[in-house]
Each structure stands twice: as structure tokens, then as C-alpha cells.
XYZ file of C-alpha atoms in Angstrom:
121
model
C 18.830 8.941 -7.591
C 20.154 6.477 -5.024
C 17.552 4.079 -3.648
C 17.743 3.508 0.106
C 15.372 0.986 1.643
C 13.374 2.269 4.610
C 13.929 0.841 8.073
C 11.106 -1.409 9.250
C 10.559 -1.932 12.975
C 8.346 -4.847 14.018
C 6.832 -4.855 17.502
C 6.658 -8.551 18.375
C 4.430 -8.048 21.418
C 1.724 -5.938 19.746
C 2.084 -7.138 16.143
C 2.712 -3.556 14.945
C 5.001 -2.414 12.165
C 6.669 0.992 11.835
C 8.323 2.270 8.664
C 11.106 4.806 9.160
C 11.680 6.965 6.108
C 11.792 10.607 5.027
C 10.193 12.676 2.301
C 10.350 16.421 1.676
C 7.492 17.109 4.090
C 9.063 15.192 6.965
C 12.451 16.875 6.411
C 10.794 20.309 6.338
C 8.942 19.383 9.529
C 12.271 18.546 11.208
C 13.961 21.704 9.896
C 11.086 23.898 11.063
C 11.749 22.621 14.577
C 15.424 23.520 14.398
C 16.821 20.115 13.473
C 20.115 20.257 11.578
C 21.621 16.971 10.415
C 25.119 18.464 10.819
C 24.529 18.685 14.590
C 24.475 14.890 14.848
C 28.250 14.724 15.355
C 28.308 17.451 18.010
C 25.207 16.378 19.946
C 24.868 12.645 19.300
C 22.606 11.800 22.249
C 19.908 14.404 21.660
C 20.150 14.634 17.876
C 19.998 10.868 17.309
C 16.847 10.778 19.421
C 15.375 13.643 17.375
C 16.333 12.048 14.044
C 14.663 8.832 15.173
C 11.470 10.746 16.062
C 11.392 12.601 12.731
C 11.894 9.331 10.827
C 8.383 8.298 11.899
C 6.805 11.452 10.443
C 6.376 10.246 6.867
C 4.279 7.162 7.714
C 3.211 7.656 11.344
C 2.431 11.362 11.813
C 0.400 10.900 14.953
C 3.114 9.150 16.966
C 4.243 11.353 19.839
C 7.872 12.041 20.745
C 7.166 10.285 24.031
C 6.129 7.138 22.138
C 9.127 7.207 19.783
C 11.443 7.746 22.774
C 9.868 4.710 24.414
C 10.450 2.665 21.261
C 14.033 3.929 21.022
C 15.030 3.339 24.646
C 12.653 0.692 25.993
C 11.985 -1.474 22.943
C 15.263 -1.109 21.028
C 17.567 -0.426 23.963
C 18.828 2.990 22.835
C 22.180 3.906 21.317
C 24.150 0.964 22.671
C 21.876 -1.742 21.306
C 21.129 -0.524 17.796
C 22.226 -2.712 14.901
C 25.404 -1.703 13.073
C 24.629 0.885 10.432
C 21.263 1.903 11.907
C 22.132 5.591 12.430
C 23.977 5.783 9.099
C 20.873 4.423 7.337
C 18.667 7.002 9.099
C 21.024 9.752 7.936
C 20.984 8.422 4.347
C 17.187 8.299 4.438
C 17.097 11.882 5.749
C 19.382 13.169 3.003
C 17.605 11.354 0.156
C 14.782 13.911 -0.345
C 17.390 16.593 -1.056
C 18.096 14.796 -4.350
C 14.732 16.023 -5.607
C 16.004 19.586 -5.344
C 18.902 19.001 -7.699
C 17.860 16.353 -10.193
C 14.638 17.974 -11.405
C 12.435 15.048 -10.456
C 9.645 14.764 -7.963
C 9.763 12.054 -5.316
C 6.598 10.416 -6.614
C 6.976 8.663 -9.970
C 10.342 10.302 -10.645
C 11.027 8.009 -13.599
C 7.735 9.139 -15.190
C 8.105 12.824 -14.391
C 7.856 15.146 -17.376
C 8.918 18.725 -16.583
C 6.454 21.457 -17.567
C 9.140 24.166 -17.712
C 12.590 24.412 -19.218
C 15.466 26.010 -17.346
C 18.167 27.925 -19.182
C 21.301 29.045 -17.387
């Protein structure tokens, strides 16, 4: 499984740190609200904002959309001021949990995972 480092945001004014990353639960949360990663190309303004919000879910569940929008637009400067590769990294982080569906490993301790069932096809 490919390892993708999470994105860390550091708030210099308030000495806060935010970790942007996805796991199965945060992806399911996004999907249950109608988010589709394939819509990012067709609706870049709204879908990038949504992806950014959902990226907080894994480590910062209680952060509101209003707060993440404020971070995105007021603290980071929105689409035009993001570092090169920022959106691509968010997409890679979003897609990473899908690997657990196909490689037979759980996200936690995948190298130590011992299956309890065999699959014959």
C-alpha cells in the first residue's frame, strides 16, 4: 500500500495544528453527504472546498464547515494561494483508504494483520 504523508496545517497566531488525512470512516462520511471525488474536475470551486472540509474529519471531527471554510479562504487564501500539489495530495489521501478494500488489510497495523478467513474464487 502506498504511504502518503498527511497534510499538517499550523496556525501561527493561535499555536494550533491541524492534520488533514482520511480513513474509511471519514470517506464514508463524505460519501454519505453526496461527495464524489470524480466531481472535482467538473465543480472545482465547491468540491475542493468540500474535500478540504472532509479532510479534517479523521482528526478534528468537531470542526464545523464554517471553520474549515474560514481556514481555507481567510487563513490559507483559498484556491489561488495554495501550495503546488496541495489539492493533488488531498485527493491521494482521500483515495488511500480504498486500498484496504482490495488488498485484504485493515488500515490499522496492516503489516501485522492476520486474516481470520480465507477467500476462494
